[in-house]
mmCIF file of C-alpha atoms in Angstrom:
data_model
loop_
_atom_site.group_PDB
_atom_site.id
_atom_site.type_symbol
_atom_site.label_atom_id
_atom_site.label_comp_id
_atom_site.label_asym_id
_atom_site.label_seq_id
_atom_site.Cartn_x
_atom_site.Cartn_y
_atom_site.Cartn_z
ATOM 1 C CA UNK A 1117 0.000 0.000 0.000
ATOM 2 C CA UNK A 1118 0.979 3.620 -0.517
ATOM 3 C CA UNK A 1119 2.906 5.316 2.244
ATOM 4 C CA UNK A 1120 0.286 7.785 3.508
ATOM 5 C CA UNK A 1121 0.954 10.206 6.354
ATOM 6 C CA UNK A 1122 -2.085 12.188 7.450
ATOM 7 C CA UNK A 1123 -1.201 14.892 9.926
ATOM 8 C CA UNK A 1124 -1.573 18.360 11.318
ATOM 9 C CA UNK A 1125 0.653 21.398 11.174
ATOM 10 C CA UNK A 1126 1.415 22.727 14.623
ATOM 11 C CA UNK A 1127 1.631 26.321 13.419
ATOM 12 C CA UNK A 1128 -1.962 26.117 12.181
ATOM 13 C CA UNK A 1129 -3.582 25.213 15.485
ATOM 14 C CA UNK A 1130 -6.037 22.379 15.950
ATOM 15 C CA UNK A 1131 -8.407 21.572 13.049
ATOM 16 C CA UNK A 1132 -11.962 22.685 13.787
ATOM 17 C CA UNK A 1133 -13.550 19.412 12.808
ATOM 18 C CA UNK A 1134 -12.989 15.830 11.719
ATOM 19 C CA UNK A 1135 -10.274 16.575 9.195
ATOM 20 C CA UNK A 1136 -6.496 17.012 9.127
ATOM 21 C CA UNK A 1137 -4.383 19.752 7.626
ATOM 22 C CA UNK A 1138 -2.347 17.655 5.188
ATOM 23 C CA UNK A 1139 -1.784 14.280 3.619
ATOM 24 C CA UNK A 1140 1.716 13.420 2.534
ATOM 25 C CA UNK A 1141 1.636 10.457 0.209
ATOM 26 C CA UNK A 1142 4.308 8.430 -1.515
ATOM 27 C CA UNK A 1143 2.403 6.465 -4.105
ATOM 28 C CA UNK A 1144 2.632 5.209 -7.619
ATOM 29 C CA UNK A 1145 -1.065 4.516 -7.918
ATOM 30 C CA UNK A 1146 -4.037 6.805 -7.343
ATOM 31 C CA UNK A 1147 -7.802 6.376 -7.419
ATOM 32 C CA UNK A 1148 -9.901 9.341 -8.571
ATOM 33 C CA UNK A 1149 -13.553 8.904 -7.617
ATOM 34 C CA UNK A 1150 -16.333 10.909 -9.284
ATOM 35 C CA UNK A 1151 -18.323 13.182 -6.978
ATOM 36 C CA UNK A 1152 -20.817 10.966 -5.177
ATOM 37 C CA UNK A 1153 -24.475 11.808 -4.584
ATOM 38 C CA UNK A 1154 -27.107 9.718 -2.844
ATOM 39 C CA UNK A 1155 -30.889 9.789 -2.747
ATOM 40 C CA UNK A 1156 -32.585 9.949 0.648
ATOM 41 C CA UNK A 1157 -34.909 12.021 2.758
ATOM 42 C CA UNK A 1158 -32.948 14.587 4.689
ATOM 43 C CA UNK A 1159 -29.286 15.353 5.124
ATOM 44 C CA UNK A 1160 -28.295 12.454 7.360
ATOM 45 C CA UNK A 1161 -29.732 9.840 5.029
ATOM 46 C CA UNK A 1162 -28.006 11.345 2.006
ATOM 47 C CA UNK A 1163 -24.724 11.777 3.870
ATOM 48 C CA UNK A 1164 -24.722 8.132 4.943
ATOM 49 C CA UNK A 1165 -25.556 7.142 1.372
ATOM 50 C CA UNK A 1166 -22.761 9.234 -0.109
ATOM 51 C CA UNK A 1167 -20.107 7.774 2.183
ATOM 52 C CA UNK A 1168 -21.479 4.244 1.625
ATOM 53 C CA UNK A 1169 -20.970 4.804 -2.107
ATOM 54 C CA UNK A 1170 -17.448 6.091 -1.621
ATOM 55 C CA UNK A 1171 -16.772 2.974 0.467
ATOM 56 C CA UNK A 1172 -17.963 0.837 -2.469
ATOM 57 C CA UNK A 1173 -15.761 2.751 -4.895
ATOM 58 C CA UNK A 1174 -12.752 2.271 -2.612
ATOM 59 C CA UNK A 1175 -13.600 -1.412 -2.144
ATOM 60 C CA UNK A 1176 -13.711 -1.886 -5.903
ATOM 61 C CA UNK A 1177 -9.983 -1.082 -5.927
ATOM 62 C CA UNK A 1178 -9.219 -3.196 -2.872
ATOM 63 C CA UNK A 1179 -8.941 -0.023 -0.802
ATOM 64 C CA UNK A 1180 -10.572 1.394 2.317
ATOM 65 C CA UNK A 1181 -10.936 4.638 4.240
ATOM 66 C CA UNK A 1182 -7.266 4.604 5.217
ATOM 67 C CA UNK A 1183 -6.423 5.090 1.506
ATOM 68 C CA UNK A 1184 -8.219 8.437 1.190
ATOM 69 C CA UNK A 1185 -5.846 11.370 0.692
ATOM 70 C CA UNK A 1186 -8.357 14.166 -0.005
ATOM 71 C CA UNK A 1187 -12.054 14.930 0.347
ATOM 72 C CA UNK A 1188 -13.852 17.921 -1.168
ATOM 73 C CA UNK A 1189 -17.374 18.319 0.198
ATOM 74 C CA UNK A 1190 -20.079 20.419 -1.429
ATOM 75 C CA UNK A 1191 -23.255 21.285 0.509
ATOM 76 C CA UNK A 1192 -26.243 23.107 -0.922
ATOM 77 C CA UNK A 1193 -27.595 24.627 2.301
ATOM 78 C CA UNK A 1194 -25.458 26.367 4.898
ATOM 79 C CA UNK A 1195 -27.982 25.174 7.483
ATOM 80 C CA UNK A 1196 -26.628 21.663 6.847
ATOM 81 C CA UNK A 1197 -23.096 22.570 7.992
ATOM 82 C CA UNK A 1198 -23.794 21.624 11.638
ATOM 83 C CA UNK A 1199 -25.465 18.405 10.448
ATOM 84 C CA UNK A 1200 -22.353 17.541 8.436
ATOM 85 C CA UNK A 1201 -20.138 18.303 11.446
ATOM 86 C CA UNK A 1202 -22.334 16.100 13.647
ATOM 87 C CA UNK A 1203 -22.370 13.294 11.089
ATOM 88 C CA UNK A 1204 -18.573 13.244 10.936
ATOM 89 C CA UNK A 1205 -18.267 13.519 14.727
ATOM 90 C CA UNK A 1206 -20.499 10.456 15.039
ATOM 91 C CA UNK A 1207 -19.319 8.318 12.114
ATOM 92 C CA UNK A 1208 -15.703 9.204 11.355
ATOM 93 C CA UNK A 1209 -14.210 7.683 14.544
ATOM 94 C CA UNK A 1210 -15.567 4.317 13.384
ATOM 95 C CA UNK A 1211 -14.404 4.792 9.781
ATOM 96 C CA UNK A 1212 -10.987 6.164 10.768
ATOM 97 C CA UNK A 1213 -10.245 4.407 14.078
ATOM 98 C CA UNK A 1214 -6.743 5.872 14.279
ATOM 99 C CA UNK A 1215 -8.227 9.385 14.241
ATOM 100 C CA UNK A 1216 -6.277 10.428 11.166
ATOM 101 C CA UNK A 1217 -9.067 12.089 9.196
ATOM 102 C CA UNK A 1218 -8.224 13.121 5.619
ATOM 103 C CA UNK A 1219 -7.951 16.794 4.663
ATOM 104 C CA UNK A 1220 -11.308 18.200 3.571
ATOM 105 C CA UNK A 1221 -12.406 21.360 1.816
ATOM 106 C CA UNK A 1222 -16.005 22.321 2.649
ATOM 107 C CA UNK A 1223 -17.903 24.505 0.207
ATOM 108 C CA UNK A 1224 -21.465 25.762 -0.035
ATOM 109 C CA UNK A 1225 -22.582 25.841 -3.657
ATOM 110 C CA UNK A 1226 -25.781 26.816 -5.449
ATOM 111 C CA UNK A 1227 -27.016 23.454 -6.516
ATOM 112 C CA UNK A 1228 -26.007 19.940 -7.511
ATOM 113 C CA UNK A 1229 -27.019 18.010 -10.618
ATOM 114 C CA UNK A 1230 -30.583 17.479 -9.374
ATOM 115 C CA UNK A 1231 -32.475 19.757 -7.048
ATOM 116 C CA UNK A 1232 -33.098 17.218 -4.275
ATOM 117 C CA UNK A 1233 -29.415 16.434 -3.706
ATOM 118 C CA UNK A 1234 -28.074 18.100 -0.553
ATOM 119 C CA UNK A 1235 -24.399 17.134 -0.697
ATOM 120 C CA UNK A 1236 -21.721 15.728 -2.963
ATOM 121 C CA UNK A 1237 -18.282 14.443 -1.967
ATOM 122 C CA UNK A 1238 -15.300 14.133 -4.322
ATOM 123 C CA UNK A 1239 -12.539 11.762 -3.210
ATOM 124 C CA UNK A 1240 -8.933 11.038 -4.160
ATOM 125 C CA UNK A 1241 -7.259 7.922 -2.750
ATOM 126 C CA UNK A 1242 -3.796 6.382 -2.999
ATOM 127 C CA UNK A 1243 -3.421 2.638 -3.450
ATOM 128 C CA UNK B 245 2.026 6.038 -21.044
ATOM 129 C CA UNK B 246 0.510 5.766 -17.605
ATOM 130 C CA UNK B 247 -1.530 2.680 -16.833
ATOM 131 C CA UNK B 248 -5.030 4.178 -16.608
ATOM 132 C CA UNK B 249 -8.109 2.093 -15.848
ATOM 133 C CA UNK B 250 -11.376 3.989 -16.096
ATOM 134 C CA UNK B 251 -14.297 1.959 -14.846
ATOM 135 C CA UNK B 252 -17.544 1.636 -13.002
ATOM 136 C CA UNK B 253 -18.418 0.099 -9.683
ATOM 137 C CA UNK B 254 -21.146 -2.494 -10.024
ATOM 138 C CA UNK B 255 -22.563 -1.770 -6.568
ATOM 139 C CA UNK B 256 -23.194 1.849 -7.603
ATOM 140 C CA UNK B 257 -25.438 1.145 -10.571
ATOM 141 C CA UNK B 258 -25.001 2.695 -13.973
ATOM 142 C CA UNK B 259 -23.636 6.269 -14.162
ATOM 143 C CA UNK B 260 -26.352 8.769 -15.106
ATOM 144 C CA UNK B 261 -24.331 10.431 -17.832
ATOM 145 C CA UNK B 262 -21.119 10.436 -19.830
ATOM 146 C CA UNK B 263 -18.801 9.794 -16.908
ATOM 147 C CA UNK B 264 -17.416 6.801 -15.014
ATOM 148 C CA UNK B 265 -17.268 6.128 -11.295
ATOM 149 C CA UNK B 266 -13.496 5.830 -10.888
ATOM 150 C CA UNK B 267 -10.105 6.120 -12.502
ATOM 151 C CA UNK B 268 -7.346 3.904 -11.206
ATOM 152 C CA UNK B 269 -4.015 5.198 -12.390
ATOM 153 C CA UNK B 270 -0.464 3.948 -12.018
ATOM 154 C CA UNK B 271 1.623 6.902 -13.074
ATOM 155 C CA UNK B 272 4.783 8.729 -12.259
ATOM 156 C CA UNK B 273 3.815 11.845 -14.146
ATOM 157 C CA UNK B 274 0.720 14.024 -13.881
ATOM 158 C CA UNK B 275 -0.588 17.056 -15.722
ATOM 159 C CA UNK B 276 -2.626 19.600 -13.735
ATOM 160 C CA UNK B 277 -4.541 21.941 -16.022
ATOM 161 C CA UNK B 278 -5.944 25.276 -14.821
ATOM 162 C CA UNK B 279 -9.714 25.625 -14.991
ATOM 163 C CA UNK B 280 -10.536 26.452 -18.593
ATOM 164 C CA UNK B 281 -13.022 29.103 -19.740
ATOM 165 C CA UNK B 282 -13.960 30.074 -23.281
ATOM 166 C CA UNK B 283 -15.687 33.050 -24.817
ATOM 167 C CA UNK B 284 -18.703 32.427 -27.033
ATOM 168 C CA UNK B 285 -22.372 33.161 -27.414
ATOM 169 C CA UNK B 286 -24.400 30.564 -25.580
ATOM 170 C CA UNK B 287 -23.588 27.418 -23.688
ATOM 171 C CA UNK B 288 -22.756 25.128 -26.603
ATOM 172 C CA UNK B 289 -20.218 27.516 -28.097
ATOM 173 C CA UNK B 290 -18.488 28.011 -24.744
ATOM 174 C CA UNK B 291 -18.552 24.282 -23.962
ATOM 175 C CA UNK B 292 -16.922 23.441 -27.309
ATOM 176 C CA UNK B 293 -14.367 26.181 -26.686
ATOM 177 C CA UNK B 294 -13.537 24.921 -23.205
ATOM 178 C CA UNK B 295 -12.940 21.353 -24.351
ATOM 179 C CA UNK B 296 -10.941 22.592 -27.358
ATOM 180 C CA UNK B 297 -8.685 24.418 -24.912
ATOM 181 C CA UNK B 298 -8.290 21.366 -22.706
ATOM 182 C CA UNK B 299 -7.368 19.425 -25.861
ATOM 183 C CA UNK B 300 -4.635 22.004 -26.559
ATOM 184 C CA UNK B 301 -3.349 21.765 -23.011
ATOM 185 C CA UNK B 302 -3.221 17.968 -23.258
ATOM 186 C CA UNK B 303 -1.555 18.151 -26.666
ATOM 187 C CA UNK B 304 1.130 20.473 -25.268
ATOM 188 C CA UNK B 305 2.228 17.533 -23.098
ATOM 189 C CA UNK B 306 1.948 14.991 -25.888
ATOM 190 C CA UNK B 307 -1.282 13.714 -24.358
ATOM 191 C CA UNK B 308 -4.891 13.264 -25.423
ATOM 192 C CA UNK B 309 -8.346 12.584 -23.994
ATOM 193 C CA UNK B 310 -7.371 9.054 -23.002
ATOM 194 C CA UNK B 311 -4.933 10.600 -20.488
ATOM 195 C CA UNK B 312 -7.610 12.413 -18.473
ATOM 196 C CA UNK B 313 -8.130 10.969 -14.998
ATOM 197 C CA UNK B 314 -10.519 13.554 -13.520
ATOM 198 C CA UNK B 315 -12.827 16.357 -14.630
ATOM 199 C CA UNK B 316 -14.514 18.853 -12.329
ATOM 200 C CA UNK B 317 -17.168 20.900 -14.132
ATOM 201 C CA UNK B 318 -18.615 24.164 -12.826
ATOM 202 C CA UNK B 319 -21.769 25.615 -14.384
ATOM 203 C CA UNK B 320 -23.297 28.963 -13.512
ATOM 204 C CA UNK B 321 -26.918 28.235 -14.455
ATOM 205 C CA UNK B 322 -28.763 25.080 -13.504
ATOM 206 C CA UNK B 323 -30.763 25.521 -16.718
ATOM 207 C CA UNK B 324 -27.537 24.606 -18.557
ATOM 208 C CA UNK B 325 -27.332 21.138 -16.968
ATOM 209 C CA UNK B 326 -29.385 19.482 -19.761
ATOM 210 C CA UNK B 327 -27.303 21.348 -22.345
ATOM 211 C CA UNK B 328 -24.119 19.997 -20.762
ATOM 212 C CA UNK B 329 -25.589 16.476 -20.722
ATOM 213 C CA UNK B 330 -26.548 16.808 -24.399
ATOM 214 C CA UNK B 331 -23.140 18.186 -25.338
ATOM 215 C CA UNK B 332 -21.362 15.228 -23.736
ATOM 216 C CA UNK B 333 -23.835 12.767 -25.242
ATOM 217 C CA UNK B 334 -23.077 14.186 -28.675
ATOM 218 C CA UNK B 335 -19.326 14.857 -28.434
ATOM 219 C CA UNK B 336 -17.845 12.464 -25.879
ATOM 220 C CA UNK B 337 -18.297 9.287 -27.995
ATOM 221 C CA UNK B 338 -15.991 10.866 -30.570
ATOM 222 C CA UNK B 339 -13.486 12.107 -27.986
ATOM 223 C CA UNK B 340 -13.512 8.860 -26.009
ATOM 224 C CA UNK B 341 -14.208 6.207 -28.660
ATOM 225 C CA UNK B 342 -13.748 3.356 -26.190
ATOM 226 C CA UNK B 343 -16.603 4.754 -24.082
ATOM 227 C CA UNK B 344 -14.444 5.075 -20.981
ATOM 228 C CA UNK B 345 -15.430 8.574 -19.891
ATOM 229 C CA UNK B 346 -13.414 10.060 -17.011
ATOM 230 C CA UNK B 347 -15.021 10.611 -13.610
ATOM 231 C CA UNK B 348 -16.629 14.020 -13.361
ATOM 232 C CA UNK B 349 -18.002 16.115 -10.521
ATOM 233 C CA UNK B 350 -20.685 18.566 -11.662
ATOM 234 C CA UNK B 351 -21.329 21.672 -9.566
ATOM 235 C CA UNK B 352 -23.491 24.739 -9.936
ATOM 236 C CA UNK B 353 -21.695 27.794 -8.562
ATOM 237 C CA UNK B 354 -22.528 31.483 -8.258
ATOM 238 C CA UNK B 355 -20.238 32.900 -10.859
ATOM 239 C CA UNK B 356 -16.946 32.505 -12.682
ATOM 240 C CA UNK B 357 -14.167 35.064 -13.059
ATOM 241 C CA UNK B 358 -16.154 37.152 -15.536
ATOM 242 C CA UNK B 359 -19.908 37.416 -15.683
ATOM 243 C CA UNK B 360 -20.348 36.136 -19.232
ATOM 244 C CA UNK B 361 -18.643 32.795 -18.615
ATOM 245 C CA UNK B 362 -21.146 29.944 -18.315
ATOM 246 C CA UNK B 363 -18.874 27.023 -17.492
ATOM 247 C CA UNK B 364 -15.377 26.130 -16.370
ATOM 248 C CA UNK B 365 -13.720 22.704 -16.432
ATOM 249 C CA UNK B 366 -10.731 21.672 -14.309
ATOM 250 C CA UNK B 367 -8.754 18.668 -15.549
ATOM 251 C CA UNK B 368 -6.126 16.290 -14.169
ATOM 252 C CA UNK B 369 -4.344 13.953 -16.566
ATOM 253 C CA UNK B 370 -1.717 11.233 -16.224
ATOM 254 C CA UNK B 371 1.107 10.969 -18.730
ATOM 255 C CA UNK C 1407 12.626 17.195 -5.335
ATOM 256 C CA UNK C 1408 9.931 16.383 -7.840
ATOM 257 C CA UNK C 1409 10.511 17.396 -11.440
ATOM 258 C CA UNK C 1410 7.911 20.172 -11.820
ATOM 259 C CA UNK C 1411 7.418 22.059 -15.052
ATOM 260 C CA UNK C 1412 4.978 24.951 -14.811
ATOM 261 C CA UNK C 1413 4.196 26.440 -18.176
ATOM 262 C CA UNK C 1414 1.818 27.931 -20.652
ATOM 263 C CA UNK C 1415 0.268 26.599 -23.816
ATOM 264 C CA UNK C 1416 0.946 28.859 -26.769
ATOM 265 C CA UNK C 1417 -2.342 27.988 -28.465
ATOM 266 C CA UNK C 1418 -4.225 29.295 -25.424
ATOM 267 C CA UNK C 1419 -2.827 32.815 -25.454
ATOM 268 C CA UNK C 1420 -1.456 34.571 -22.407
ATOM 269 C CA UNK C 1421 -3.004 33.780 -19.004
ATOM 270 C CA UNK C 1422 -5.139 36.647 -17.726
ATOM 271 C CA UNK C 1423 -3.563 36.741 -14.319
ATOM 272 C CA UNK C 1424 -0.911 35.339 -12.017
ATOM 273 C CA UNK C 1425 -1.371 31.706 -12.979
ATOM 274 C CA UNK C 1426 -0.107 29.307 -15.636
ATOM 275 C CA UNK C 1427 -2.016 26.951 -17.905
ATOM 276 C CA UNK C 1428 -0.462 23.679 -16.789
ATOM 277 C CA UNK C 1429 1.849 21.911 -14.387
ATOM 278 C CA UNK C 1430 3.611 18.809 -15.595
ATOM 279 C CA UNK C 1431 4.990 16.896 -12.655
ATOM 280 C CA UNK C 1432 7.060 13.769 -12.338
ATOM 281 C CA UNK C 1433 6.781 12.878 -8.699
ATOM 282 C CA UNK C 1434 6.474 9.960 -6.392
ATOM 283 C CA UNK C 1435 5.291 12.014 -3.456
ATOM 284 C CA UNK C 1436 2.398 14.467 -3.193
ATOM 285 C CA UNK C 1437 1.094 16.769 -0.481
ATOM 286 C CA UNK C 1438 -2.667 17.367 -0.322
ATOM 287 C CA UNK C 1439 -3.508 20.399 1.813
ATOM 288 C CA UNK C 1440 -6.992 20.986 3.218
ATOM 289 C CA UNK C 1441 -8.735 24.146 2.043
ATOM 290 C CA UNK C 1442 -7.286 27.001 4.083
ATOM 291 C CA UNK C 1443 -9.291 29.818 5.667
ATOM 292 C CA UNK C 1444 -8.029 32.710 7.744
ATOM 293 C CA UNK C 1445 -9.678 35.179 10.085
ATOM 294 C CA UNK C 1446 -9.147 38.871 9.440
ATOM 295 C CA UNK C 1447 -10.958 42.091 8.685
ATOM 296 C CA UNK C 1448 -11.371 42.493 4.966
ATOM 297 C CA UNK C 1449 -10.241 40.554 1.935
ATOM 298 C CA UNK C 1450 -6.560 41.483 1.932
ATOM 299 C CA UNK C 1451 -6.019 40.462 5.533
ATOM 300 C CA UNK C 1452 -7.739 37.119 5.001
ATOM 301 C CA UNK C 1453 -5.909 36.489 1.726
ATOM 302 C CA UNK C 1454 -2.536 37.116 3.363
ATOM 303 C CA UNK C 1455 -3.561 34.846 6.221
ATOM 304 C CA UNK C 1456 -4.649 32.044 3.897
ATOM 305 C CA UNK C 1457 -1.384 32.051 1.942
ATOM 306 C CA UNK C 1458 0.619 32.291 5.190
ATOM 307 C CA UNK C 1459 -1.144 29.132 6.334
ATOM 308 C CA UNK C 1460 -0.458 27.337 3.073
ATOM 309 C CA UNK C 1461 3.196 28.353 3.487
ATOM 310 C CA UNK C 1462 3.189 26.721 6.934
ATOM 311 C CA UNK C 1463 1.614 23.563 5.554
ATOM 312 C CA UNK C 1464 4.236 23.401 2.803
ATOM 313 C CA UNK C 1465 7.022 24.092 5.285
ATOM 314 C CA UNK C 1466 5.812 21.236 7.490
ATOM 315 C CA UNK C 1467 6.762 18.912 4.617
ATOM 316 C CA UNK C 1468 10.042 20.653 3.893
ATOM 317 C CA UNK C 1469 8.472 22.258 0.843
ATOM 318 C CA UNK C 1470 7.882 25.773 -0.469
ATOM 319 C CA UNK C 1471 5.921 27.652 -3.104
ATOM 320 C CA UNK C 1472 7.921 26.087 -5.915
ATOM 321 C CA UNK C 1473 6.378 22.732 -4.956
ATOM 322 C CA UNK C 1474 2.784 23.780 -5.607
ATOM 323 C CA UNK C 1475 1.247 22.058 -8.629
ATOM 324 C CA UNK C 1476 -2.367 23.260 -8.335
ATOM 325 C CA UNK C 1477 -4.436 25.908 -6.571
ATOM 326 C CA UNK C 1478 -8.220 26.059 -6.454
ATOM 327 C CA UNK C 1479 -9.495 29.371 -5.089
ATOM 328 C CA UNK C 1480 -13.020 29.939 -3.801
ATOM 329 C CA UNK C 1481 -14.299 33.480 -3.215
ATOM 330 C CA UNK C 1482 -17.644 34.373 -1.682
ATOM 331 C CA UNK C 1483 -18.129 37.800 -3.255
ATOM 332 C CA UNK C 1484 -17.537 38.559 -6.937
ATOM 333 C CA UNK C 1485 -16.615 42.089 -5.846
ATOM 334 C CA UNK C 1486 -13.474 40.544 -4.342
ATOM 335 C CA UNK C 1487 -12.201 39.246 -7.701
ATOM 336 C CA UNK C 1488 -10.229 42.448 -8.469
ATOM 337 C CA UNK C 1489 -8.857 42.408 -4.905
ATOM 338 C CA UNK C 1490 -7.652 38.848 -5.427
ATOM 339 C CA UNK C 1491 -6.080 39.802 -8.763
ATOM 340 C CA UNK C 1492 -4.337 42.768 -7.103
ATOM 341 C CA UNK C 1493 -3.151 40.661 -4.193
ATOM 342 C CA UNK C 1494 -1.533 38.133 -6.523
ATOM 343 C CA UNK C 1495 -0.066 40.869 -8.723
ATOM 344 C CA UNK C 1496 1.557 42.362 -5.628
ATOM 345 C CA UNK C 1497 2.605 39.241 -3.694
ATOM 346 C CA UNK C 1498 3.117 36.413 -6.187
ATOM 347 C CA UNK C 1499 6.304 37.846 -7.788
ATOM 348 C CA UNK C 1500 7.933 37.615 -4.358
ATOM 349 C CA UNK C 1501 6.571 34.129 -3.643
ATOM 350 C CA UNK C 1502 7.354 32.806 -7.123
ATOM 351 C CA UNK C 1503 10.451 34.786 -8.153
ATOM 352 C CA UNK C 1504 10.848 32.802 -11.380
ATOM 353 C CA UNK C 1505 7.380 33.912 -12.486
ATOM 354 C CA UNK C 1506 6.105 30.363 -12.873
ATOM 355 C CA UNK C 1507 2.769 30.715 -11.115
ATOM 356 C CA UNK C 1508 0.840 27.464 -10.529
ATOM 357 C CA UNK C 1509 -2.389 26.775 -12.419
ATOM 358 C CA UNK C 1510 -5.403 28.101 -10.558
ATOM 359 C CA UNK C 1511 -9.136 27.631 -10.873
ATOM 360 C CA UNK C 1512 -11.127 30.592 -9.528
ATOM 361 C CA UNK C 1513 -14.708 30.051 -8.420
ATOM 362 C CA UNK C 1514 -17.340 32.183 -6.747
ATOM 363 C CA UNK C 1515 -19.378 30.101 -4.328
ATOM 364 C CA UNK C 1516 -22.271 30.792 -1.973
ATOM 365 C CA UNK C 1517 -20.513 30.565 1.324
ATOM 366 C CA UNK C 1518 -17.681 28.966 3.242
ATOM 367 C CA UNK C 1519 -17.863 27.102 6.537
ATOM 368 C CA UNK C 1520 -18.455 30.284 8.545
ATOM 369 C CA UNK C 1521 -20.144 33.404 7.284
ATOM 370 C CA UNK C 1522 -17.242 35.793 7.845
ATOM 371 C CA UNK C 1523 -14.793 33.865 5.655
ATOM 372 C CA UNK C 1524 -14.255 35.538 2.294
ATOM 373 C CA UNK C 1525 -11.949 33.066 0.562
ATOM 374 C CA UNK C 1526 -10.599 29.538 0.758
ATOM 375 C CA UNK C 1527 -7.673 28.056 -1.162
ATOM 376 C CA UNK C 1528 -7.103 24.342 -1.760
ATOM 377 C CA UNK C 1529 -3.552 23.313 -2.669
ATOM 378 C CA UNK C 1530 -1.809 20.250 -4.094
ATOM 379 C CA UNK C 1531 1.994 20.125 -4.005
ATOM 380 C CA UNK C 1532 4.620 17.652 -5.200
ATOM 381 C CA UNK C 1533 7.607 16.843 -2.998
#
């Protein structure tokens, strides 16, 4: 497997959520995953669906959460930011038991491909 | 050339457009292309211009469409989503004759650098 | 260090700002940096803060500006576009003394994680 070091930069203080400042990765093989969307009523259902799909995409390459080197998360409603924070607070410790959460960039955009989608997550992994 | 495998993940169903779920790439050399914009009246003209520019950027590195490992597409108007879908449906089979379309993330944002731009596409390729 | 060639594509004309068309990079090691935000009154203060943080993140991996292969910049207000252009015009020549500015994609989005943030920059570097 790739040599992946997820970590924080002391000079930047403590991250304000379930993410790290940087991933340093020595790898010859990468996995680029299309932005994932999931149906579902409400933010939590969609969020669980999106990460379940990313898990499937990783699995298809024999990889897992520990292979992720970058997330970019797009939400449609700023009111969902606390729900996203809560979801990660609840679920990420199980997905990333060593507490090394990948870097994330969180953006609020106008809309996704269909109006009912509330979030999309783009993922890069190293194999 | 890099060993690039563009493919879908059975557990995720069929992609809803001209894109694939993942790219798996074994490469020692990557090409990062700035987000491309193109002038032009109307969405189709700009979209053709944007992809023509990406083609030039790829060509400058001796590469072509088969080298693309990730697209991220930003549209300004959600009304242009069907136009983007139609454009890909019409043009991508010629650009990607093997039908292996790169993963894409499609986002609707507020605006691009100048008000008349309707779309921007960011591309990563492997050489 | 990675073999990084930042350059322009003649067929695309001259870039309209402090960025280049492409980075071609032969590297076995990459650094993915989470989107950086900085507190501060006004755009210039935040912009300086954001790039100071990216500098710290690079430094933590023994890297510097010359290692950056891609920026993606998110602004909240289109009125800040000229301020961003001015900031780069003023500061980038010092940060990138050889004038090889990394490719950038500039997007105007709805909002960032907290309402007072005016810009966020996501960075990929090669080591």
